[in-house]
Short mmCIF file of C-alpha atoms and ligand atoms in Angstrom, two decimals:
data_model
loop_
_atom_site.label_atom_id
_atom_site.label_comp_id
_atom_site.label_asym_id
_atom_site.label_seq_id
_atom_site.Cartn_x
_atom_site.Cartn_y
_atom_site.Cartn_z
CA MET O 40 3.28 -20.32 -9.65
CA ILE O 41 5.77 -22.90 -8.43
CA LEU O 42 5.39 -23.97 -4.81
CA PRO O 43 8.45 -25.78 -3.48
CA LYS O 44 8.34 -28.37 -0.68
CA SER O 45 10.81 -26.32 1.37
CA ASN O 46 10.57 -22.65 2.37
CA ARG O 47 13.02 -21.61 -0.31
CA LEU O 48 14.84 -23.30 -3.22
CA THR O 49 18.60 -23.77 -3.15
CA PRO O 50 20.59 -21.86 -5.82
CA ASP O 51 21.02 -25.14 -7.76
CA GLN O 52 17.31 -25.88 -7.67
CA LEU O 53 16.50 -22.32 -8.76
CA ALA O 54 18.96 -22.69 -11.64
CA GLU O 55 17.31 -25.96 -12.66
CA ILE O 56 13.74 -24.61 -12.77
CA THR O 57 15.00 -21.47 -14.53
CA ALA O 58 16.55 -23.67 -17.22
CA VAL O 59 13.36 -25.73 -17.60
CA VAL O 60 11.07 -22.73 -18.08
CA ALA O 61 13.61 -21.00 -20.37
CA GLU O 62 13.14 -23.88 -22.85
CA PHE O 63 9.51 -22.75 -23.09
CA GLY O 64 10.32 -19.05 -23.39
CA CYS O 65 9.52 -18.25 -19.75
CA GLN O 66 11.39 -16.79 -16.78
CA ILE O 67 11.26 -17.26 -13.03
CA GLN O 68 10.50 -14.44 -10.58
CA PRO O 69 10.96 -15.33 -6.90
CA ILE O 70 8.32 -13.70 -4.67
CA ILE O 71 9.58 -13.48 -1.11
CA GLY O 72 6.72 -14.02 1.34
CA ALA O 73 7.03 -13.81 5.12
CA VAL O 74 6.63 -17.57 5.47
CA ARG O 75 8.11 -18.91 2.26
CA THR O 76 9.31 -17.94 -1.17
CA ILE O 77 7.22 -18.91 -4.16
CA TYR O 78 8.32 -18.74 -7.77
CA ALA O 79 6.17 -17.07 -10.41
CA ILE O 80 6.47 -18.25 -14.00
CA VAL O 81 6.67 -15.14 -16.11
CA GLY O 82 5.42 -15.79 -19.63
CA ASP O 83 2.91 -18.21 -21.09
CA GLU O 84 2.65 -20.88 -18.40
CA ARG O 85 0.07 -23.03 -20.16
CA ASP O 86 2.42 -25.55 -21.77
CA GLU O 87 1.55 -28.92 -20.25
CA LEU O 88 4.98 -30.36 -20.97
CA MET O 89 6.67 -27.55 -19.02
CA ILE O 90 4.28 -28.06 -16.08
CA ASN O 91 4.82 -31.83 -16.12
CA ARG O 92 8.57 -31.43 -16.11
CA LEU O 93 8.44 -29.00 -13.18
CA GLU O 94 6.02 -31.19 -11.24
CA GLY O 95 8.35 -34.12 -11.78
CA LEU O 96 11.15 -32.46 -9.80
CA SER O 97 11.51 -34.02 -6.34
CA TYR O 98 11.68 -30.68 -4.50
CA ILE O 99 8.53 -29.22 -6.07
CA ASP O 100 5.29 -29.54 -4.12
CA ARG O 101 2.93 -28.38 -6.85
CA ILE O 102 2.33 -25.87 -9.61
CA ASP O 103 -0.54 -23.52 -8.94
CA ARG O 104 -2.20 -22.28 -12.11
CA ILE O 105 -4.64 -19.65 -10.93
CA GLN O 106 -6.52 -18.25 -13.89
CA SER O 107 -6.56 -14.66 -12.72
CA PRO O 108 -5.16 -11.42 -14.10
CA PHE O 109 -3.75 -10.88 -10.61
CA LYS O 110 -2.52 -14.33 -9.73
CA LEU O 111 -0.16 -13.12 -6.97
CA MET O 112 -2.64 -10.78 -5.30
CA ASP O 113 -5.51 -13.28 -5.70
CA ARG O 114 -7.03 -14.65 -2.49
CA ARG O 115 -6.37 -18.17 -3.78
CA SER O 116 -2.66 -17.46 -4.20
CA ASP O 117 -0.12 -19.04 -1.90
CA LEU O 118 0.75 -15.47 -0.86
CA ALA O 119 -2.56 -15.33 1.04
CA SER O 120 -0.54 -16.37 4.10
CA HIS O 121 1.84 -13.42 3.63
CA ARG O 122 1.71 -10.94 6.51
CA ILE O 123 2.81 -7.31 6.32
CA THR O 124 4.28 -5.70 9.41
CA VAL O 125 4.81 -1.92 9.70
CA GLY O 126 5.48 0.18 12.78
CA GLY O 127 5.22 -2.89 15.00
CA ILE O 128 1.74 -3.78 13.72
CA THR O 129 1.02 -6.86 11.68
CA LEU O 130 -1.81 -5.88 9.35
CA GLY O 131 -4.93 -7.85 10.14
CA GLU O 132 -3.97 -8.47 13.77
CA GLU O 133 -4.54 -4.93 15.05
CA LEU O 134 -6.01 -1.76 13.52
CA PHE O 135 -3.17 0.03 11.74
CA ILE O 136 -3.09 3.83 11.74
CA ILE O 137 -1.11 6.16 9.47
CA ALA O 138 -1.49 9.87 10.30
CA GLY O 139 0.23 13.14 9.59
CA GLN O 140 0.15 16.20 7.42
CA CYS O 141 -1.03 16.23 3.84
CA THR O 142 1.93 18.40 2.99
CA ILE O 143 5.14 19.22 4.81
CA ASP O 144 5.77 22.96 4.79
CA PRO O 145 9.54 23.39 4.35
CA LYS O 146 9.22 26.90 5.79
CA ASN O 147 7.68 25.56 9.00
CA PRO O 148 9.46 22.30 9.86
CA ASN O 149 8.47 22.63 13.51
CA PHE O 150 4.82 22.18 12.63
CA PHE O 151 5.72 18.81 11.16
CA PHE O 152 7.83 17.79 14.15
CA GLU O 153 5.00 18.78 16.48
CA THR O 154 2.44 16.97 14.32
CA ALA O 155 4.64 13.87 14.27
CA ALA O 156 4.87 13.80 18.07
CA ALA O 157 1.15 14.52 18.42
CA VAL O 158 -0.02 11.76 16.05
CA LYS O 159 2.24 9.30 17.82
CA GLU O 160 0.71 10.34 21.13
CA ALA O 161 -2.77 9.96 19.57
CA GLY O 162 -1.98 6.34 18.70
CA ALA O 163 -0.64 6.39 15.12
CA HIS O 164 1.79 3.65 14.11
CA SER O 165 3.16 5.39 11.04
CA LEU O 166 3.66 8.99 10.00
CA ARG O 167 2.55 10.45 6.68
CA GLY O 168 3.95 13.61 5.13
CA GLY O 169 3.72 14.90 1.58
CA VAL O 170 7.09 15.89 0.15
CA TRP O 171 6.14 16.15 -3.54
CA LYS O 172 2.48 16.95 -4.20
CA PRO O 173 0.21 16.19 -7.16
CA ARG O 174 -1.71 19.47 -7.40
CA THR O 175 -4.62 20.09 -9.72
CA ASN O 176 -3.67 23.76 -9.95
CA PRO O 177 -0.22 24.09 -11.55
CA TYR O 178 0.36 27.45 -9.83
CA THR O 179 0.02 26.11 -6.28
CA PHE O 180 2.84 24.73 -4.11
CA GLN O 181 4.10 21.52 -5.73
CA GLY O 182 6.17 20.25 -2.81
CA ASP O 183 9.86 20.53 -2.14
CA ALA O 184 12.60 17.87 -1.97
CA LYS O 185 13.91 19.66 1.16
CA SER O 186 10.89 18.31 2.99
CA LEU O 187 12.38 14.82 2.69
CA ASP O 188 14.96 15.75 5.35
CA ILE O 189 12.19 17.06 7.60
CA LEU O 190 10.23 13.83 7.10
CA MET O 191 13.21 11.64 7.99
CA GLU O 192 14.13 13.81 10.97
CA ALA O 193 10.56 13.43 12.27
CA SER O 194 10.91 9.68 11.80
CA ARG O 195 14.14 9.66 13.83
CA ARG O 196 12.60 11.77 16.60
CA THR O 197 9.45 9.68 16.94
CA GLY O 198 10.73 6.29 15.88
CA LEU O 199 7.74 6.04 13.50
CA PRO O 200 8.10 4.66 9.97
CA VAL O 201 7.13 7.20 7.31
CA ASP O 202 4.91 7.23 4.24
CA ALA O 203 5.44 9.66 1.34
CA GLU O 204 4.06 9.84 -2.18
CA VAL O 205 6.37 9.51 -5.18
CA MET O 206 5.27 10.48 -8.66
CA ASP O 207 8.29 9.71 -10.79
CA GLU O 208 11.51 7.73 -10.81
CA THR O 209 13.67 10.60 -9.53
CA GLN O 210 11.45 11.04 -6.49
CA LEU O 211 11.35 7.26 -6.05
CA GLN O 212 15.14 7.00 -5.91
CA LEU O 213 15.47 10.01 -3.57
CA ALA O 214 12.82 8.59 -1.22
CA LEU O 215 14.46 5.17 -1.10
CA ALA O 216 17.93 6.66 -0.60
CA ALA O 217 16.58 8.71 2.32
CA GLY O 218 15.08 5.58 3.90
CA VAL O 219 11.34 6.21 3.42
CA HIS O 220 9.63 3.06 4.73
CA MET O 221 6.35 3.29 2.80
CA LEU O 222 5.95 4.62 -0.72
CA GLN O 223 2.57 6.05 -1.59
CA VAL O 224 1.22 5.78 -5.10
CA GLY O 225 -1.42 8.49 -5.39
CA ALA O 226 -4.86 8.35 -6.93
CA ARG O 227 -3.64 10.14 -10.03
CA ASN O 228 -0.82 7.67 -10.63
CA ALA O 229 -2.53 4.48 -9.57
CA LEU O 230 -2.81 3.39 -13.20
CA ASN O 231 0.57 4.73 -14.34
CA TYR O 232 1.94 1.34 -15.28
CA SER O 233 5.49 2.48 -15.94
CA LEU O 234 5.65 4.06 -12.47
CA LEU O 235 4.14 0.92 -10.91
CA ARG O 236 6.76 -1.20 -12.68
CA ALA O 237 9.57 1.16 -11.61
CA ILE O 238 8.40 0.96 -8.00
CA GLY O 239 8.11 -2.82 -8.18
CA ARG O 240 11.65 -3.06 -9.54
CA ALA O 241 13.03 -0.60 -6.96
CA VAL O 242 11.47 -2.28 -3.90
CA ALA O 243 12.13 -5.85 -5.06
CA GLU O 244 15.11 -6.38 -2.79
CA ARG O 245 13.81 -4.32 0.15
CA ASP O 246 11.22 -4.55 2.88
CA THR O 247 9.64 -1.26 1.76
CA VAL O 248 5.84 -1.19 1.85
CA VAL O 249 3.75 0.35 -0.94
CA LEU O 250 0.48 2.15 -0.14
CA LEU O 251 -1.43 1.97 -3.40
CA LYS O 252 -4.35 4.37 -3.61
CA ARG O 253 -7.41 3.58 -5.70
CA ALA O 254 -7.47 5.51 -8.96
CA LEU O 255 -9.35 8.79 -8.97
CA HIS O 256 -11.86 7.62 -11.56
CA MET O 257 -13.85 4.54 -10.73
CA GLY O 258 -12.85 1.39 -12.55
CA PRO O 259 -13.74 -2.24 -11.98
CA LEU O 260 -12.36 -3.90 -8.88
CA SER O 261 -9.91 -5.92 -10.94
CA GLU O 262 -8.31 -2.72 -12.26
CA PHE O 263 -7.28 -1.76 -8.72
CA ILE O 264 -5.97 -5.21 -7.76
CA SER O 265 -4.15 -5.60 -11.10
CA ALA O 266 -2.31 -2.33 -10.40
CA ALA O 267 -1.01 -3.95 -7.20
CA GLU O 268 -0.02 -7.02 -9.22
CA TYR O 269 2.30 -4.83 -11.33
CA ILE O 270 4.29 -4.10 -8.18
CA ALA O 271 4.14 -7.59 -6.65
CA ALA O 272 5.27 -9.22 -9.88
CA PHE O 273 8.79 -7.91 -9.21
CA GLY O 274 9.03 -9.80 -5.96
CA ASN O 275 7.84 -7.60 -3.07
CA PRO O 276 4.25 -8.32 -1.99
CA ASN O 277 4.19 -5.69 0.81
CA ILE O 278 1.27 -3.81 -0.69
CA LEU O 279 -1.58 -2.06 1.10
CA LEU O 280 -4.69 -1.18 -0.92
CA CYS O 281 -6.02 2.27 -0.15
CA PRO O 282 -9.55 3.33 -1.19
CA ARG O 283 -9.66 7.15 -0.96
CA GLY O 284 -12.85 8.21 -2.66
CA THR O 285 -13.42 8.39 -6.38
CA ALA O 286 -14.73 10.79 -9.01
CA PRO O 287 -17.40 11.77 -9.84
CA THR O 288 -18.02 13.28 -6.46
CA LEU O 289 -20.95 12.88 -4.12
CA ASP O 290 -22.27 16.43 -4.00
CA GLY O 291 -20.87 18.03 -0.83
CA TYR O 292 -17.98 15.62 -0.46
CA ARG O 293 -14.62 16.03 -2.16
CA ASN O 294 -14.97 12.61 -3.79
CA HIS O 295 -17.39 9.71 -3.71
CA PRO O 296 -16.49 7.87 -0.48
CA ASP O 297 -15.69 4.28 -1.45
CA GLU O 298 -14.93 2.59 1.87
CA SER O 299 -17.75 0.13 1.08
CA ILE O 300 -15.47 -1.43 -1.54
CA THR O 301 -13.56 -3.12 1.30
CA PRO O 302 -15.57 -6.37 1.62
CA LEU O 303 -15.47 -6.76 -2.17
CA LEU O 304 -11.70 -6.38 -2.21
CA LYS O 305 -11.41 -8.89 0.60
CA GLU O 306 -13.33 -11.46 -1.40
CA LYS O 307 -10.86 -11.20 -4.28
CA THR O 308 -7.49 -10.46 -2.70
CA TRP O 309 -5.54 -11.20 0.47
CA ALA O 310 -4.00 -7.69 0.50
CA PRO O 311 -4.74 -5.54 3.55
CA VAL O 312 -7.06 -2.57 3.01
CA VAL O 313 -6.11 0.79 4.54
CA VAL O 314 -8.82 3.38 3.88
CA ASP O 315 -8.06 7.10 3.55
CA PRO O 316 -11.15 8.91 4.85
CA SER O 317 -9.53 12.35 4.52
CA HIS O 318 -9.50 12.51 0.72
CA SER O 319 -12.77 10.58 0.50
CA VAL O 320 -14.79 13.39 2.09
CA GLY O 321 -12.37 16.32 2.00
CA LYS O 322 -13.62 18.14 5.07
CA ALA O 323 -12.35 17.60 8.61
CA ALA O 324 -15.86 17.53 10.09
CA TYR O 325 -16.83 14.52 7.97
CA VAL O 326 -13.61 12.53 8.36
CA PRO O 327 -14.30 10.73 11.68
CA ALA O 328 -17.59 9.19 10.46
CA CYS O 329 -15.95 8.01 7.26
CA ALA O 330 -13.07 6.52 9.25
CA LEU O 331 -15.45 4.59 11.50
CA ALA O 332 -17.52 3.41 8.54
CA ALA O 333 -14.34 2.12 6.91
CA VAL O 334 -13.49 0.00 9.94
CA ALA O 335 -17.09 -1.24 10.09
CA TYR O 336 -16.73 -2.33 6.46
CA GLY O 337 -13.65 -4.36 7.42
CA ALA O 338 -10.69 -2.07 6.75
CA ASP O 339 -7.41 -3.21 8.29
CA GLY O 340 -6.17 0.33 8.73
CA LEU O 341 -6.74 4.04 8.20
CA CYS O 342 -4.61 6.78 6.66
CA ILE O 343 -5.72 10.11 8.13
CA GLU O 344 -4.49 13.65 7.55
CA ALA O 345 -3.78 15.50 10.80
CA HIS O 346 -2.02 18.72 11.76
CA VAL O 347 -1.28 20.50 15.04
CA HIS O 348 -2.64 23.74 13.59
CA PRO O 349 -4.77 22.84 10.53
CA SER O 350 -5.54 26.47 9.66
CA GLN O 351 -1.82 27.22 9.36
CA GLY O 352 -1.11 24.19 7.21
CA ILE O 353 -0.70 24.03 3.44
CA GLY O 354 -2.04 21.70 0.74
CA ASP O 355 -5.17 19.92 2.00
CA ASP O 356 -4.46 20.54 5.67
CA PRO O 357 -6.55 23.69 6.25
CA LYS O 358 -9.64 21.89 4.90
CA GLN O 359 -9.34 18.28 5.91
CA ALA O 360 -6.67 17.75 8.60
CA LEU O 361 -7.93 16.58 11.99
CA THR O 362 -6.51 18.17 15.12
CA PRO O 363 -4.58 15.73 17.32
CA GLU O 364 -7.48 15.71 19.80
CA VAL O 365 -10.05 14.66 17.20
CA LEU O 366 -7.57 12.17 15.76
CA ALA O 367 -7.07 10.58 19.18
CA GLU O 368 -10.83 10.30 19.72
CA THR O 369 -11.34 8.85 16.24
CA ILE O 370 -8.64 6.24 16.84
CA VAL O 371 -10.23 5.19 20.16
CA GLN O 372 -13.65 4.80 18.51
CA ALA O 373 -12.21 3.06 15.46
CA LYS O 374 -10.52 0.54 17.76
CA GLN O 375 -13.85 -0.12 19.46
CA ILE O 376 -15.45 -0.94 16.11
CA TRP O 377 -12.41 -3.05 15.25
CA ALA O 378 -12.90 -4.98 18.51
CA LEU O 379 -16.57 -5.63 17.63
CA ARG O 380 -15.46 -7.11 14.32
CA HIS O 381 -12.63 -9.14 15.87
CA PRO O 382 -14.01 -10.69 19.05
CA VAL O 383 -11.33 -12.33 21.17
CA LYS O 384 -11.68 -16.10 20.84
CA VAL O 385 -11.77 -17.96 24.15
C1 PEP C 525 -2.41 12.78 -0.45
O1 PEP C 525 -2.31 11.71 0.17
O2 PEP C 525 -2.15 13.89 0.07
C2 PEP C 525 -2.89 12.75 -1.83
C3 PEP C 525 -2.60 13.70 -2.71
O3 PEP C 525 -3.63 11.68 -2.05
P1 PEP C 525 -4.50 11.21 -3.32
O4 PEP C 525 -3.52 10.67 -4.29
O5 PEP C 525 -5.40 10.18 -2.73
O6 PEP C 525 -5.24 12.42 -3.82
MN1 MN C 526 -3.75 15.44 0.90
#
């Protein structure tokens, strides 16, 4: 990782370092942080001669050689000062809430518009809505591209940025063309490296945020953070890590709630953690407690399924969506726990 003395290299300086590393078979990938741009060396960066030549350039501050499989997402990385802002909230400064339906029903767009208004009223900063759905049962509703228009219309009406899952490159391009602000990588695709690379490439020049869910089957911590690294390595570090429960399940819950992974993630990475309590437990009655536990464990945000009329929803909504009233109460309580963890300094 090349750290320049200034916030950003000039085109001539970038050309010069690119030429130096090319002699050693490497390339340069600029990573645009909120404060400054850093320059990742892509390839084998161990050659001492290459490092010495780079460090000898007057405009280079230093070369950071973090020995980590996720050197960009690592806590020790220069990107640790990067801040992600969505829906007017800078992650880490205030509890960030994403809420909305699991699945948009294209036959009932008004439910989504009503849900969007209701979650905003309840205190959400961003709206979620499933357009394409990863369904275990191949004969159930798989989503509908028409729902993308409903999602964007709800965003226009409420002014909230929107989050939607994409599962392949076609969906990715459609979502970006429509103006989706946050791309969700689901638990089933969290380790789909070609999709992660495609997303990284597609968001490289944008301020799009990626909500990366933890894979369905438990893997080591580094597996989760390395998945984020796949995206960041293309230049956009706006990544939120989303624990959402893992398999095998805790008997009675939909998954094994994994919000307690949060402090461990925070030791290893600077990335904000946004816990999804809805999929963790899979039943509306259990969601508030899981949400509060997540904040107690240090989560920076929550992603919660909610619906104005859960029983008339589709996908997961009849089982696990909160009503707007319960959502509002959960947000108030979650903010109280947040305040306990973030006492105002006087
Ligand atoms: C969802 O958010 O509705 C969803 C399918 O999530 P996950 O990938 O966590 O199952
Ligand atoms: Mn769902």
